[in-house]
Short mmCIF file of C-alpha atoms in Angstrom, two decimals:
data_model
loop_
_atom_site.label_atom_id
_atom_site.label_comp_id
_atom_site.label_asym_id
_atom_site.label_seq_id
_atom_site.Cartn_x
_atom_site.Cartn_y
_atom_site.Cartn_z
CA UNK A 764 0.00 0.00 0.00
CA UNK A 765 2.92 2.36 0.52
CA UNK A 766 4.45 1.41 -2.67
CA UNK A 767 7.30 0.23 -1.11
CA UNK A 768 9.02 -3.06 -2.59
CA UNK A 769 10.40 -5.41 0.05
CA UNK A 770 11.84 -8.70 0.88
CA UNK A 771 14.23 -8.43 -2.10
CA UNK A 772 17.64 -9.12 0.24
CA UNK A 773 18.43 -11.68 2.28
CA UNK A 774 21.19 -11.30 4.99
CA UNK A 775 24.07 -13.59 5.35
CA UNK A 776 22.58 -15.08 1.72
CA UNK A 777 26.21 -16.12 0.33
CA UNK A 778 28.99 -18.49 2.61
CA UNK A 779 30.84 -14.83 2.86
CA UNK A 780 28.13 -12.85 4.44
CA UNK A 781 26.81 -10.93 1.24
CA UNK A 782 23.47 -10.16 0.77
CA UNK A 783 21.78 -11.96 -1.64
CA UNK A 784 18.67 -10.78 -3.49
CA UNK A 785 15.22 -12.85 -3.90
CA UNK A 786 12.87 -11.71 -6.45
CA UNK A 787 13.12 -8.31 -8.36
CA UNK A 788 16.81 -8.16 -7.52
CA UNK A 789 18.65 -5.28 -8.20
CA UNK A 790 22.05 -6.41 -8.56
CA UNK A 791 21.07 -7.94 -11.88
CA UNK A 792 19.31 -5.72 -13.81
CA UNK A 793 20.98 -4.64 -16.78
CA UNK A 794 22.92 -1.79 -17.23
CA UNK A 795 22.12 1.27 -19.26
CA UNK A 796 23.82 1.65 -22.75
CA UNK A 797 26.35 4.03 -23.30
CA UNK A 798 25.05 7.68 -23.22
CA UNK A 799 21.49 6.59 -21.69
CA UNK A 800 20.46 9.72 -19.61
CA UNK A 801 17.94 10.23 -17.34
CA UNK A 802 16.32 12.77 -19.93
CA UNK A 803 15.46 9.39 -21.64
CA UNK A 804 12.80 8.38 -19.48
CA UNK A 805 10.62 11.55 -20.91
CA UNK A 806 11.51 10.74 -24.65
CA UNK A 807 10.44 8.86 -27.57
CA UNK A 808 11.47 5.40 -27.19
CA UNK A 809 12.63 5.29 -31.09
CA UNK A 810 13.95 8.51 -30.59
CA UNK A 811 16.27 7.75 -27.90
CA UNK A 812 16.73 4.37 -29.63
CA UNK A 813 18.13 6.12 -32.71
CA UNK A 814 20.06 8.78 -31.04
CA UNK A 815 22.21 6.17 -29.27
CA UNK A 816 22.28 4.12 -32.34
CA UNK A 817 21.26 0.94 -30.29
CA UNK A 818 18.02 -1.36 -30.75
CA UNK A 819 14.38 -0.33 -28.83
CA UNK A 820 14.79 -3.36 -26.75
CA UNK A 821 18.02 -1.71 -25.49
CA UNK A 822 16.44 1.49 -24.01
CA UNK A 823 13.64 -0.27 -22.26
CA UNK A 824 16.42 -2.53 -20.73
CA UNK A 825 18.42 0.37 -19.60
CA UNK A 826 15.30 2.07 -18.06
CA UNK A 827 14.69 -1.30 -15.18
CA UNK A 828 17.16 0.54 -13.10
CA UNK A 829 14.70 3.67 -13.23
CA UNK A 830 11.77 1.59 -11.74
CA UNK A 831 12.92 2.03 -8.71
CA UNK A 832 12.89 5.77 -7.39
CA UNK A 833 12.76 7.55 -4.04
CA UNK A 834 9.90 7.56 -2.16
CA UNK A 835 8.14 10.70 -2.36
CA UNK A 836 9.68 14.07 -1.50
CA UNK A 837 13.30 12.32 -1.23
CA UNK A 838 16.04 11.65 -2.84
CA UNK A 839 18.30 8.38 -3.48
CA UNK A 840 21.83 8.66 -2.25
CA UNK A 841 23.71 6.17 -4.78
CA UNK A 842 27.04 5.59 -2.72
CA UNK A 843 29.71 2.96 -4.19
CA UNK A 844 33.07 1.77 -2.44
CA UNK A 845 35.60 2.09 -5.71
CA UNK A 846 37.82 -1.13 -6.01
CA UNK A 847 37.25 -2.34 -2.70
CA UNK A 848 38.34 -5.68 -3.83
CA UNK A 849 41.48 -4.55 -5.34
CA UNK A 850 41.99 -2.65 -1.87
CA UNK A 851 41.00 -5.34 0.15
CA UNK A 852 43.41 -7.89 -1.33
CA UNK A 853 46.19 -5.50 -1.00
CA UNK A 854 45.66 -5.07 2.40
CA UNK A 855 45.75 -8.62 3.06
CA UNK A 856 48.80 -9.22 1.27
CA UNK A 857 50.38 -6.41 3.54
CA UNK A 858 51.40 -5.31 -0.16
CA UNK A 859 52.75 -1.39 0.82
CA UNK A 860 53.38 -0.30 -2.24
CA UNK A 861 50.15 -1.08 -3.99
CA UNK A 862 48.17 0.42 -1.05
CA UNK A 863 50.42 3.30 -1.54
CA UNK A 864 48.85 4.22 -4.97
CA UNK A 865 45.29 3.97 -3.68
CA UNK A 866 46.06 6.54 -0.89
CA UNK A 867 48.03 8.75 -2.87
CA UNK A 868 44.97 8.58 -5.66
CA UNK A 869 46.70 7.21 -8.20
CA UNK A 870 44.77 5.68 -11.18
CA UNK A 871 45.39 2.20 -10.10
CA UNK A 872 44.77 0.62 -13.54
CA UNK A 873 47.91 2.32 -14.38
CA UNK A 874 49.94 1.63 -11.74
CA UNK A 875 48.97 -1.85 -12.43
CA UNK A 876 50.05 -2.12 -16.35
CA UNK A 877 53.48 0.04 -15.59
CA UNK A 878 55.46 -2.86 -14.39
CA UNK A 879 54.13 -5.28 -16.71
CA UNK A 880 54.71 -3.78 -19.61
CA UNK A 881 58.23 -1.67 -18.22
CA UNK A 882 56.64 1.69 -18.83
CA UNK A 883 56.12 4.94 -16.56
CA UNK A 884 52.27 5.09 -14.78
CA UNK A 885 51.76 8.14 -17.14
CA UNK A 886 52.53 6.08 -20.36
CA UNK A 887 49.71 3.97 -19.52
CA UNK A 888 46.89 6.72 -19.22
CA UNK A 889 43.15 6.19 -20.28
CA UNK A 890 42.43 5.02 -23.90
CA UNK A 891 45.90 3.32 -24.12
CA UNK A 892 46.07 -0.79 -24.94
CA UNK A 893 48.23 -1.01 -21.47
CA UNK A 894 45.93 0.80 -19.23
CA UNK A 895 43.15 -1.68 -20.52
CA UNK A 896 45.23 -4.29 -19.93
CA UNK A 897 46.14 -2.90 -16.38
CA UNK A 898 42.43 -2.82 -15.79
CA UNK A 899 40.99 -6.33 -17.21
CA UNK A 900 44.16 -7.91 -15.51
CA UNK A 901 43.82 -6.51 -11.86
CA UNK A 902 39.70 -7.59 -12.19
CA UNK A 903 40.41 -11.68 -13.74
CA UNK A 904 44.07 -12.65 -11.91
CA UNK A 905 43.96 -11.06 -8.16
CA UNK A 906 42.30 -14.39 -7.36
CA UNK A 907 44.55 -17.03 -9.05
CA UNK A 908 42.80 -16.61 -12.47
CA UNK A 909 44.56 -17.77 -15.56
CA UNK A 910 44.75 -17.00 -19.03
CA UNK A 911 40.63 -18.42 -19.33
CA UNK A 912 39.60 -15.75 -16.94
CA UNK A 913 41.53 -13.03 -18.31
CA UNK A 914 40.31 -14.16 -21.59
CA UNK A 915 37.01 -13.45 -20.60
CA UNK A 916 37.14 -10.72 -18.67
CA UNK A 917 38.68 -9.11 -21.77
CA UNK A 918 35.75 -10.28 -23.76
CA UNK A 919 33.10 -7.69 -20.84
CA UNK A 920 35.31 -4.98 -21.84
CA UNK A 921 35.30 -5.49 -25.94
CA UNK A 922 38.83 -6.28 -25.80
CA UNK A 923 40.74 -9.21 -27.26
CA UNK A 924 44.20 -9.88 -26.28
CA UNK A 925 45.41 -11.84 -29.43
CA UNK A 926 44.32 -9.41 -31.71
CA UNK A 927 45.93 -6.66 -29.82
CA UNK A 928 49.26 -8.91 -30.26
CA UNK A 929 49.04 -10.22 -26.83
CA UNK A 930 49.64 -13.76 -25.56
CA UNK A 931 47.44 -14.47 -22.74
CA UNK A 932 49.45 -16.75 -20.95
CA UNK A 933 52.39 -13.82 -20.77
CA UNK A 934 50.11 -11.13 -19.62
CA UNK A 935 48.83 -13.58 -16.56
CA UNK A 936 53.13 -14.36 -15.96
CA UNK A 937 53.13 -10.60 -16.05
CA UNK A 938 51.21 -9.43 -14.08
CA UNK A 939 52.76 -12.32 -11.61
CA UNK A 940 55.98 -10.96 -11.83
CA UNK A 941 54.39 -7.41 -10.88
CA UNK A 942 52.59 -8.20 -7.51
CA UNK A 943 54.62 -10.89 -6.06
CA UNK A 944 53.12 -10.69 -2.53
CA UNK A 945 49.82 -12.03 -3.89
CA UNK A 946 51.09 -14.68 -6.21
CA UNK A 947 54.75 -15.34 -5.59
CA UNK A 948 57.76 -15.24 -6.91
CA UNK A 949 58.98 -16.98 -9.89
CA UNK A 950 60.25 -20.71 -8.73
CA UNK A 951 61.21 -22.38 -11.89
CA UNK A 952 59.03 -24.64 -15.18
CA UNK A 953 56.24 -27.31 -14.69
CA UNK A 954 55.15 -29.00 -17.46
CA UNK A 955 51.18 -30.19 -17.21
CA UNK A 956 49.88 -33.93 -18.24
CA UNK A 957 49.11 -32.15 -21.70
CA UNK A 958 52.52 -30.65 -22.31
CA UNK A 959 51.94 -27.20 -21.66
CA UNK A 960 54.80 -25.12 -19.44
CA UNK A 961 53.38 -23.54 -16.43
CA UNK A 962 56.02 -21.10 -14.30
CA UNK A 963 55.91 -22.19 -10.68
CA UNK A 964 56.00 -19.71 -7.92
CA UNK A 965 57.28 -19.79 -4.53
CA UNK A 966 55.25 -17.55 -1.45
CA UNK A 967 52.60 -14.95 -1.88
CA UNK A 968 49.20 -14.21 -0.66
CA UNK A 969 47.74 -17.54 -2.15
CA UNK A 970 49.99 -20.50 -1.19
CA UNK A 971 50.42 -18.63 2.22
CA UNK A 972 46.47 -19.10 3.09
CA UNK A 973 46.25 -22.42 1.49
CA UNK A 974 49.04 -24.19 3.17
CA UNK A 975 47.63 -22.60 6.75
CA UNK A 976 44.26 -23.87 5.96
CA UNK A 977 45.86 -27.59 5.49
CA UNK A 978 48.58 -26.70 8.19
CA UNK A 979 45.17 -26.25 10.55
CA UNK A 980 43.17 -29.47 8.94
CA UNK A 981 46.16 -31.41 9.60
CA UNK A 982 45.94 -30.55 13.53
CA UNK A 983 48.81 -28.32 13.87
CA UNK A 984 47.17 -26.06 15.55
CA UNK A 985 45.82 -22.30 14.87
CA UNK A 986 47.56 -20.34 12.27
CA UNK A 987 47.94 -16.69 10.81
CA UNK A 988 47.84 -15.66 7.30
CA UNK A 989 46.03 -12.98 5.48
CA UNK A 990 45.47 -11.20 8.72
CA UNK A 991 43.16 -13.55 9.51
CA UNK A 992 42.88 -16.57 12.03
CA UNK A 993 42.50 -19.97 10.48
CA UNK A 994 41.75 -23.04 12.81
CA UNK A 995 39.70 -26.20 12.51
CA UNK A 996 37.16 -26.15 14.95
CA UNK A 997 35.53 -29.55 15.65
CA UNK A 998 35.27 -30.91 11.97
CA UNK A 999 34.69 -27.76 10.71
CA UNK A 1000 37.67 -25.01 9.21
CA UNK A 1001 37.14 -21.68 10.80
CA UNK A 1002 38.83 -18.28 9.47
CA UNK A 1003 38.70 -15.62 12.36
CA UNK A 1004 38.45 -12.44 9.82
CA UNK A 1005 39.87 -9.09 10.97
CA UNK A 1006 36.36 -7.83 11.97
CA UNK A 1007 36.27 -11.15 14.55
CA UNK A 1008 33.56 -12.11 12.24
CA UNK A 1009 33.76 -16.14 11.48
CA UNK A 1010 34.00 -17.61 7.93
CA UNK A 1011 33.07 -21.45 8.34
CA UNK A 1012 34.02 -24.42 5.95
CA UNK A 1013 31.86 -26.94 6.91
CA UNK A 1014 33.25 -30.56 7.32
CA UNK A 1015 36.40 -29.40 5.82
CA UNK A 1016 38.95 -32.24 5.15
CA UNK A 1017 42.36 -32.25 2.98
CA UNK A 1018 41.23 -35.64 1.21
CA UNK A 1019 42.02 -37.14 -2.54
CA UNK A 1020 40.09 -35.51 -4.92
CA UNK A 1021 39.77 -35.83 -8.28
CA UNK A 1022 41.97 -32.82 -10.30
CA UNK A 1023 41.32 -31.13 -13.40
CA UNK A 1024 43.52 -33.48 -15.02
CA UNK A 1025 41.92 -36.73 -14.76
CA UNK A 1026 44.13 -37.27 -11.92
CA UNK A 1027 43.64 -37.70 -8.08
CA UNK A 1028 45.32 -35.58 -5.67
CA UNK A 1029 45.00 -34.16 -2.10
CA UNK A 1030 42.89 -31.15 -1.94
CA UNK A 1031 40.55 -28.80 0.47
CA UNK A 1032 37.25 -30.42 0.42
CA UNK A 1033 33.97 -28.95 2.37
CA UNK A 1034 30.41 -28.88 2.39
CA UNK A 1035 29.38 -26.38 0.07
CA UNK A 1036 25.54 -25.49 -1.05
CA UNK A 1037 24.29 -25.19 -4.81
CA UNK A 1038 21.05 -24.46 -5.85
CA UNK A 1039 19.64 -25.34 -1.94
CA UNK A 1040 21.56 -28.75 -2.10
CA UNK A 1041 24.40 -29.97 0.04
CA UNK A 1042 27.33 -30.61 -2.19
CA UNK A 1043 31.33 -31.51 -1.22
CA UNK A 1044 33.36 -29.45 -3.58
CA UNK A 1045 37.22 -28.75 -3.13
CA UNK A 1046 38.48 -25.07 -3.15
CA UNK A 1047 42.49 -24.02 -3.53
CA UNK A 1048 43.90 -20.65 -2.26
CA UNK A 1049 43.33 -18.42 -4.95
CA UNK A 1050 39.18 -19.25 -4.33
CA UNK A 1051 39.83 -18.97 -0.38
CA UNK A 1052 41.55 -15.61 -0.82
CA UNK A 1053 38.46 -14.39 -3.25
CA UNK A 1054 36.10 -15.69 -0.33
CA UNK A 1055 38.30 -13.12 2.30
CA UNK A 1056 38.31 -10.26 0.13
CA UNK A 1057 34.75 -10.45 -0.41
CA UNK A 1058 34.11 -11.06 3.31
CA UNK A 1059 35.62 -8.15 4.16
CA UNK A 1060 34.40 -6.00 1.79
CA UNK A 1061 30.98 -6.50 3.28
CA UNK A 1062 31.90 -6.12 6.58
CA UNK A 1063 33.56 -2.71 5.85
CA UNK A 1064 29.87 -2.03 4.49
CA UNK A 1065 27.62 -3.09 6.72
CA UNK A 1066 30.06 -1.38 9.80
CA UNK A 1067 28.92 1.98 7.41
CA UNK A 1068 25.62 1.00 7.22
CA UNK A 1069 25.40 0.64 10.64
CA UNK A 1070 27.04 3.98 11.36
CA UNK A 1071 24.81 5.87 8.21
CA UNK A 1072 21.31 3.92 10.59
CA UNK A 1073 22.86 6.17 13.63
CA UNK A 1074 23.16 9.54 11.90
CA UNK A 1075 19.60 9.68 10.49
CA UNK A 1076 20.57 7.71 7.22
CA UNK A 1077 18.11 5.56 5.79
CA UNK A 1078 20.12 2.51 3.87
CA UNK A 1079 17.00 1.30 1.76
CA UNK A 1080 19.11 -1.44 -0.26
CA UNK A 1081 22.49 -2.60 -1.21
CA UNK A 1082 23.67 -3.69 -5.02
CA UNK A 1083 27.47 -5.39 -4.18
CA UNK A 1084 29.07 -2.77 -3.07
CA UNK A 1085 27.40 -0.34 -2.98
CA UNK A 1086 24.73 1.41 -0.67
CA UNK A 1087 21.67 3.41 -1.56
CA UNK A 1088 19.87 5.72 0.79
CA UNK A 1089 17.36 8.22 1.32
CA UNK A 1090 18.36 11.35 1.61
CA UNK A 1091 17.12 15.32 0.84
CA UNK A 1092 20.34 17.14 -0.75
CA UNK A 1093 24.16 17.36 -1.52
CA UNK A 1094 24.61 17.82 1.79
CA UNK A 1095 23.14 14.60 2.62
CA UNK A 1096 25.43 12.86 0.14
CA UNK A 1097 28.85 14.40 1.35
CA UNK A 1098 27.72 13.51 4.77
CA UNK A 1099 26.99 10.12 4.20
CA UNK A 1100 30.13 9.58 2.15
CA UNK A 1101 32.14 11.38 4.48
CA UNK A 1102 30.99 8.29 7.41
CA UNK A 1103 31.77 5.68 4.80
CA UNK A 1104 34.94 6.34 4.58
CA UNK A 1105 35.95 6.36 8.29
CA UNK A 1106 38.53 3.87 9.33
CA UNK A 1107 37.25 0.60 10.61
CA UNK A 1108 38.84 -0.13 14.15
CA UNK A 1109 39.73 -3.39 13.10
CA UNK A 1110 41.60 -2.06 9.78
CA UNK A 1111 42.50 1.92 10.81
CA UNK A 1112 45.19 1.50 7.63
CA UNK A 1113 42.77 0.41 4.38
CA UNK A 1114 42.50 2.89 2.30
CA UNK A 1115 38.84 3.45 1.20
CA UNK A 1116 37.43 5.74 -1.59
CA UNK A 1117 33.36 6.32 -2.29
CA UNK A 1118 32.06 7.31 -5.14
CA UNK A 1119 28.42 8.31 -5.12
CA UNK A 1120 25.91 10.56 -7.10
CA UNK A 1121 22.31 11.55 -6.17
CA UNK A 1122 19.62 11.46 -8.39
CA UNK A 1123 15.34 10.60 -8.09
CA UNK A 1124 15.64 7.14 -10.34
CA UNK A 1125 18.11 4.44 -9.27
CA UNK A 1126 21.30 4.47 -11.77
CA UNK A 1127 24.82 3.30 -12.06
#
C-alpha cells in the first residue's frame, strides 16, 4: 500500500556474508547503454533508440534501473566503495606499495600495467592498450585466475588480447611478476599432463592461506595468514576475519580428490551449497583468498551502514558494493560519504574511496 518493494535481500545469503537478493533483484538488472540519460525516461522510445544508435529493446532494458525511485519528497543517495576488492586484497597481502597508490589517488589501472609492460604510470593513461590491460588484468588474476579468466574478462570490456598482439598466458606471468606478494615469486618450469609449461612460484598471498588452511586441517594447531585466524574447529575449518567475524568451511577435510587433469590428488574439500543442495566441492587458495576479500568488503559495508542507521541515514538497499539511501540534498550525500569512509577499528590502515551521485531514479 505504501508502494514500497520489500523482501528483495536476504542477509548472510552467500557463505561470505553478502546479501543476496530474492525476487526483483537489483544487482542484476541490466545496465544502461552508453550515453542513456535520465532525460530518456521523458523521450520517444525510437527517438532515444536512434540517437544512441542501439536497438528499442536496449532502451527499455536500460530504463529497469529507473523503476525504482525515491519515495516521495526524497532523494536516493547512490554511494559505491571504488575497487574495494582490489583494496581489500592488497591489504591482506600487507602489499605497501600497492596500497600506496590507492592513498596517494593514483589511477590504479595504471599503476597496475606500468610494471608489466616496463613503462612509466603516465605512459599507460586512459584510452591506451596497457591501461586496458592494467584494468581487465587486476579484475580476472587477483584471485589465481589464468589465461581463461583473463580471456574473458577481456571479452566484458570489448577487448581481445590476441588481436591486440598479446599472448594471454604472458600477460597472466606478467602481471605475476608485478605483484609478487599475492602470487609469488617466480620458482622455476612445470610441465602439465598435456605438455603445456606452467612457471611455478614460490610464497605470496595464495599458497600462504592455502598451506595454513591444510597446516590447521592437519591438527597443527591455529595459524595466521592474510590477517586472519584460520583453525579447525571440531570438523569444521574456521577463518577468524579481521572484523572477529567467522568464515566457516563446513566438514572441511584435505582428502584425494579428483583434479582437473583426470588425476587424483590431495585437496581442500567442504560442504558447500548449490542451488539449496548440500554438495562436497574442493576449493584451492586463490578461491579462499576471493572468499576473504569479499568477506571483508561486506563487513567494511555493513560497519557503514550501521554507522549511516545512527546519523539519520536511511540505507534502503544494497547492489554489491554499494549502498543506496534516502536522503534530501548534496549535503546529505557528502555527509553520508564522508561516514563511509571512516577507518574501521579493526583495519584503521585500508585505504577506502566512495564514489556516489544523487539522483530521483536508481542508476549506475
Amino acid at each position: 500500500p505504501d508502494g514500497r518493494m520489500r523482501g528483495t535481500l536476504v542477509y548472510w545469503g552467500a557463505h561470505t556474508g553478502r546479501w543476496a537478493g530474492r525476487g526483483v533483484q537489483p544487482q542484476n538488472l541490466p545496465s544502461p547503454v552508453k550515453g542513456f540519460s535520465p532525460d530518456a525516461y521523458d523521450a520517444d522510445v525510437p527517438a532515444v533508440a536512434a540517437n544512441l544508435k542501439c536497438d528499442e529493446e536496449e532502451v527499455l532494458a536500460s530504463m529497469l534501473r529507473g523503476i525504482l525511485v525515491a519515495p516521495l519528497g526524497w532523494l536516493l543517495l547512490m554511494i559505491d566503495y571504488a575497487q574495494i576488492e582490489a583494496r581489500v586484497l592488497k591489504w591482506l597481502a600487507k602489499d605497501e606499495e600497492g596500497l600506496r597508490v590507492f592513498r596517494e589517488g593514483r589511477d590504479v589501472y595504471s599503476a597496475t600495467a606500468a610494471p608489466m609492460f616496463n613503462l612509466l604510470e603516465q605512459e599507460c593513461g586512459k584510452g591506451t592498450v596497457a591501461r586496458i590491460v592494467g584494468k581487465v588484468a587486476t579484475l580476472a588474476l587477483g584471485y589465481q585466475g589464468g589465461p581463461n579468466s583473463l580471456s574473458t574478462f577481456g571479452a566484458m570490456y570489448s577487448f581481445d588480447f590476441l588481436d591486440n598482439g598479446l599472448d594471454p598466458v604472458e600477460v597472466v606471468n606478467q602481471w605475476r611478476d608485478a605483484n609478487p606478494l599475492i602470487a609469488g615469486v617466480r620458482k622455476g618450469l612445470w610441465r602439465t599432463p598435456e605438455g603445456n609449461m606452467v612457471v611455478t612460484r614460490k610464497g605470496g598471498l595464495w599458497k600462504t592461506v592455502q598451506y595454513a588452511v591444510i597446516d590447521a586441517l592437519k591438527g597443527k594447531g591455529a595459524q595466521v595468514a592474510a590477517r586472519c585466524v584460520i583453525e579447525k574447529r571440531g570438523e569444521h575449518l574456521v577463518i577468524t576475519l579481521p572484523s572477529g567475524r567467522p568464515l566457516v568451511y563446513r566438514n572441511a577435510k584435505y582428502q584425494m580428490w579428483e583434479n582437473n587433469y583426470g588425476g587424483v590428488s590431495k585437496a581442500i574439500v567442504f560442504d558447500g551449497v548449490r542451488y539449496g543442495k548440500i554438495v562436497r566441492e574442493a576449493t584451492y587458495g586463490g578461491r579462499i583468498v576471493e572468499n576473504l576479500t569479499q568477506a571483508v568488503a561486506r563487513d567494511v559495508m555493513a560497519e557503514a551502514m550501521l554507522r549511516l542507521e545512527a546519523a539519520g541515514l536511511e540505507c534502503l538497499f544494497t547492489v554489491h558494493d554499494e549502498v543506496i539511501l534516502c536522503g534530501r540534498d548534496e549535503d546529505d550525500l557528502r555527509r553520508a560519504e564522508e561516514i563511509m569512509v571512516q577507518p574501521m577499528e579493526w583495519a584503521p590502515d585500508l585505504p577506502l574511496k566512495v564514489e556516489g551521485e544523487i539522483g530521483k531514479r536508481y542508476r549506475k
